[in-house]
Amino acid sequence: KQEVTQIPAALSVPEGENLVLNCSFTDSAIYNLQWFRQDPGKGLTSLLLIQSSQREQTSGRLNASLDKSSGRSTLYIAASQPGDSATYLCASAAGNKLTFGGGTRVLVKP
Amino acid sequence: GAGVSQSPSNKVTEKGKDVELRCDPISGHTALYWYRQSLGQGLEFLIYFQGNSAPDKSGLPSDRFSAERTGGSVSTLTIQRTQQEDSAVYLCASSLDAREQFFGPGTRLTVL
């Protein structure tokens, strides 16, 4: 059974610092890995999707890497802004469903 | 184009009542998923529909939970004889060919 872990559970940084969010998974037989953002009381917004054959994906200030052999993915957010404050979730896809980590709650202080 | 929509956004019900939650996927998306997000359990997969294939119900927590998808589009998640532990946010997602999933805003269910 796939298990996805995100550490730390919470993170607080001053504005302008780079953010590094970690995601680990136990079963490397994944189809893809997806990063989401969730604001309080809202649904999930897809940020980046990395196919199993890819090593990384980039979108603006966001960069996500994938290392299947070690069972890890990392989301980097450059030059953080207060508007980046949210919970970030990673999820691995295998078969028909996503298995989610517990999320990292991020606070970017002005 | 419109994203995934869900209704109602909030539902408060009494223990023992039945509830129906609705999901309208993105037009043209063949795959539809239901997930549940609760404080103690995080985000859990419930059920998956793909085209006309039999749904994957492996995540449904009990036989009080059921879902259907009519005409390959709208889906309804039904919870019979609700219990307090059913209180959660129910999220629906859709995707094209089972790739990137796009989520709706969720329905917050509170069982008193």
Short mmCIF file of C-alpha atoms in Angstrom, two decimals:
data_model
loop_
_atom_site.label_atom_id
_atom_site.label_comp_id
_atom_site.label_asym_id
_atom_site.label_seq_id
_atom_site.Cartn_x
_atom_site.Cartn_y
_atom_site.Cartn_z
CA LYS A 1 0.00 0.00 0.00
CA GLN A 2 1.39 3.40 -1.02
CA GLU A 3 2.20 5.79 1.81
CA VAL A 4 2.99 9.44 1.16
CA THR A 5 4.65 11.60 3.79
CA GLN A 6 5.26 15.33 3.87
CA ILE A 7 7.73 16.88 6.26
CA PRO A 8 7.56 19.37 7.84
CA ALA A 9 3.87 19.60 8.66
CA ALA A 10 4.20 23.36 9.03
CA LEU A 11 6.71 25.97 7.92
CA SER A 12 7.04 29.69 8.57
CA VAL A 13 9.44 31.88 6.60
CA PRO A 14 10.01 35.60 6.05
CA GLU A 15 8.98 37.06 2.72
CA GLY A 16 11.63 36.65 0.04
CA GLU A 17 13.08 33.39 1.29
CA ASN A 18 12.99 30.32 -0.91
CA LEU A 19 10.67 27.52 0.18
CA VAL A 20 11.60 23.84 0.04
CA LEU A 21 8.77 21.36 0.57
CA ASN A 22 9.48 17.65 0.80
CA CYS A 23 7.38 14.68 -0.21
CA SER A 24 8.33 11.01 0.13
CA PHE A 25 6.53 7.89 -1.06
CA THR A 26 7.07 4.23 -0.34
CA ASP A 27 6.17 2.61 -3.68
CA SER A 28 8.17 3.85 -6.68
CA ALA A 29 5.74 2.32 -9.19
CA ILE A 30 3.89 5.57 -9.73
CA TYR A 31 2.26 6.94 -12.87
CA ASN A 32 2.86 10.56 -11.95
CA LEU A 33 3.20 12.88 -8.98
CA GLN A 34 1.08 15.98 -8.55
CA TRP A 35 1.52 19.01 -6.31
CA PHE A 36 -1.52 20.97 -5.13
CA ARG A 37 -2.20 24.12 -3.19
CA GLN A 38 -5.16 24.41 -0.81
CA ASP A 39 -6.33 27.66 0.72
CA PRO A 40 -8.44 27.53 3.91
CA GLY A 41 -11.98 26.39 3.18
CA LYS A 42 -11.26 25.90 -0.50
CA GLY A 43 -10.67 23.02 -2.88
CA LEU A 44 -7.33 21.94 -4.36
CA THR A 45 -5.54 23.88 -7.07
CA SER A 46 -3.17 21.86 -9.24
CA LEU A 47 0.31 23.42 -9.35
CA LEU A 48 2.55 20.96 -11.15
CA LEU A 49 2.35 17.42 -12.46
CA ILE A 50 5.48 15.34 -13.06
CA GLN A 51 5.15 12.23 -15.18
CA SER A 52 7.05 9.18 -13.94
CA SER A 53 9.48 9.49 -16.86
CA GLN A 54 10.33 13.10 -16.00
CA ARG A 55 12.81 14.50 -13.47
CA GLU A 56 11.31 17.94 -12.97
CA GLN A 57 8.70 20.46 -13.97
CA THR A 58 8.78 24.24 -13.74
CA SER A 59 6.11 26.91 -13.73
CA GLY A 60 7.10 30.47 -12.92
CA ARG A 61 8.58 30.58 -9.43
CA LEU A 62 7.70 26.92 -8.85
CA ASN A 63 9.94 23.98 -9.59
CA ALA A 64 9.22 20.38 -8.68
CA SER A 65 11.67 17.49 -8.90
CA LEU A 66 11.04 13.77 -8.87
CA ASP A 67 13.45 10.99 -7.91
CA LYS A 68 11.60 7.71 -8.17
CA SER A 69 14.54 5.58 -7.07
CA SER A 70 14.67 7.31 -3.69
CA GLY A 71 10.93 7.85 -3.48
CA ARG A 72 11.14 11.62 -3.19
CA SER A 73 9.75 14.76 -4.71
CA THR A 74 10.61 18.33 -3.77
CA LEU A 75 8.69 21.50 -4.48
CA TYR A 76 10.76 24.69 -4.60
CA ILE A 77 9.11 28.09 -4.45
CA ALA A 78 11.50 30.92 -5.20
CA ALA A 79 11.33 34.34 -3.56
CA SER A 80 8.28 33.56 -1.42
CA GLN A 81 5.46 36.08 -1.06
CA PRO A 82 2.71 36.40 1.58
CA GLY A 83 0.26 35.23 -1.09
CA ASP A 84 2.08 31.88 -1.13
CA SER A 85 0.71 31.15 2.34
CA ALA A 86 -1.40 28.02 2.03
CA THR A 87 -1.25 24.25 2.55
CA TYR A 88 0.71 22.37 -0.08
CA LEU A 89 -0.16 18.75 -0.79
CA CYS A 90 1.66 16.17 -2.87
CA ALA A 91 -0.07 13.12 -4.29
CA SER A 92 1.22 10.07 -6.12
CA ALA A 93 -0.86 8.48 -8.85
CA ALA A 94 -0.98 4.75 -9.36
CA GLY A 95 -3.83 3.08 -11.15
CA ASN A 96 -7.03 5.01 -10.74
CA LYS A 97 -6.42 7.11 -7.67
CA LEU A 98 -4.23 9.64 -5.95
CA THR A 99 -2.63 8.92 -2.60
CA PHE A 100 -2.09 12.15 -0.70
CA GLY A 101 0.45 13.24 1.85
CA GLY A 102 -0.69 15.05 4.95
CA GLY A 103 0.34 18.43 3.57
CA THR A 104 2.71 21.19 4.64
CA ARG A 105 1.10 24.34 5.98
CA VAL A 106 3.15 27.34 4.87
CA LEU A 107 3.09 30.84 6.33
CA VAL A 108 5.07 33.57 4.59
CA LYS A 109 5.44 36.55 6.89
CA PRO A 110 5.64 40.05 5.39
CA GLY B 1 -14.21 27.12 -19.56
CA ALA B 2 -15.90 26.20 -16.30
CA GLY B 3 -14.10 24.09 -13.76
CA VAL B 4 -15.46 21.31 -11.61
CA SER B 5 -18.50 22.42 -9.65
CA GLN B 6 -20.07 20.85 -6.58
CA SER B 7 -23.29 21.40 -4.75
CA PRO B 8 -24.25 22.16 -2.12
CA SER B 9 -21.21 23.97 -0.77
CA ASN B 10 -22.33 23.25 2.78
CA LYS B 11 -24.72 20.67 4.15
CA VAL B 12 -25.81 20.24 7.74
CA THR B 13 -27.86 17.16 8.53
CA GLU B 14 -29.03 15.14 11.47
CA LYS B 15 -27.61 11.75 12.33
CA GLY B 16 -29.52 9.02 10.54
CA LYS B 17 -30.64 11.13 7.57
CA ASP B 18 -29.60 10.45 3.98
CA VAL B 19 -27.67 13.05 1.97
CA GLU B 20 -26.85 13.50 -1.70
CA LEU B 21 -23.84 15.43 -2.94
CA ARG B 22 -23.53 16.49 -6.55
CA CYS B 23 -20.53 16.94 -8.84
CA ASP B 24 -20.42 18.48 -12.32
CA PRO B 25 -17.08 17.63 -13.94
CA ILE B 26 -15.26 19.64 -16.57
CA SER B 27 -16.97 19.12 -19.90
CA GLY B 28 -15.31 16.36 -21.92
CA HIS B 29 -13.46 14.82 -18.99
CA THR B 30 -13.95 11.08 -19.01
CA ALA B 31 -12.70 10.31 -15.51
CA LEU B 32 -14.40 11.41 -12.28
CA TYR B 33 -13.20 10.87 -8.73
CA TRP B 34 -14.61 11.39 -5.24
CA TYR B 35 -12.34 12.02 -2.25
CA ARG B 36 -13.02 12.79 1.40
CA GLN B 37 -10.97 15.18 3.52
CA SER B 38 -11.33 14.93 7.27
CA LEU B 39 -9.23 16.21 10.16
CA GLY B 40 -8.15 12.84 11.38
CA GLN B 41 -7.66 11.01 8.08
CA GLY B 42 -6.41 13.59 5.61
CA LEU B 43 -7.47 13.18 1.99
CA GLU B 44 -8.82 9.73 1.09
CA PHE B 45 -9.89 8.26 -2.21
CA LEU B 46 -13.49 7.04 -2.30
CA ILE B 47 -14.55 6.07 -5.82
CA TYR B 48 -13.49 6.45 -9.47
CA PHE B 49 -15.50 6.44 -12.70
CA GLN B 50 -13.94 6.07 -16.14
CA GLY B 51 -16.20 6.23 -19.17
CA ASN B 52 -18.60 3.30 -19.28
CA SER B 53 -16.37 0.98 -17.26
CA ALA B 54 -17.42 -0.41 -13.90
CA PRO B 55 -16.45 2.08 -11.18
CA ASP B 56 -13.58 1.44 -8.78
CA LYS B 57 -15.35 1.48 -5.40
CA SER B 58 -12.39 0.27 -3.38
CA GLY B 59 -12.22 3.41 -1.22
CA LEU B 60 -15.82 3.52 -0.04
CA PRO B 61 -15.72 3.16 3.77
CA SER B 62 -19.00 1.29 4.19
CA ASP B 63 -22.08 0.12 2.32
CA ARG B 64 -23.86 3.28 3.44
CA PHE B 65 -21.86 5.09 0.74
CA SER B 66 -22.74 4.83 -2.94
CA ALA B 67 -22.21 6.87 -6.05
CA GLU B 68 -23.46 6.98 -9.58
CA ARG B 69 -22.55 8.84 -12.71
CA THR B 70 -25.34 9.48 -15.18
CA GLY B 71 -24.69 9.88 -18.90
CA GLY B 72 -20.95 9.95 -18.34
CA SER B 73 -21.17 13.42 -16.81
CA VAL B 74 -22.81 14.46 -13.53
CA SER B 75 -22.14 12.32 -10.47
CA THR B 76 -24.02 11.96 -7.21
CA LEU B 77 -22.50 10.64 -3.98
CA THR B 78 -25.12 9.33 -1.58
CA ILE B 79 -24.58 8.66 2.11
CA GLN B 80 -27.38 6.77 3.83
CA ARG B 81 -28.09 6.88 7.56
CA THR B 82 -25.38 9.44 8.16
CA GLN B 83 -23.15 9.17 11.22
CA GLN B 84 -21.13 11.87 12.96
CA GLU B 85 -17.90 10.36 11.66
CA ASP B 86 -19.13 11.09 8.12
CA SER B 87 -18.57 14.79 8.79
CA ALA B 88 -15.89 15.91 6.35
CA VAL B 89 -15.29 17.84 3.15
CA TYR B 90 -16.19 15.77 0.10
CA LEU B 91 -14.14 16.67 -2.95
CA CYS B 92 -14.81 15.75 -6.54
CA ALA B 93 -12.19 15.77 -9.30
CA SER B 94 -12.20 15.09 -13.02
CA SER B 95 -9.50 14.38 -15.55
CA LEU B 96 -8.99 13.68 -19.21
CA ASP B 97 -7.82 10.12 -19.77
CA ALA B 98 -6.92 9.64 -16.07
CA ARG B 99 -4.09 12.16 -16.08
CA GLU B 100 -3.92 15.47 -14.20
CA GLN B 101 -6.85 15.77 -11.82
CA PHE B 102 -8.76 19.01 -11.38
CA PHE B 103 -10.69 19.48 -8.18
CA GLY B 104 -13.95 21.17 -7.30
CA PRO B 105 -14.43 23.43 -4.26
CA GLY B 106 -15.89 20.62 -2.18
CA THR B 107 -19.00 20.09 -0.08
CA ARG B 108 -18.60 20.51 3.65
CA LEU B 109 -20.85 17.97 5.38
CA THR B 110 -21.68 18.33 9.05
CA VAL B 111 -23.64 15.58 10.77
CA LEU B 112 -25.14 16.65 14.07
#
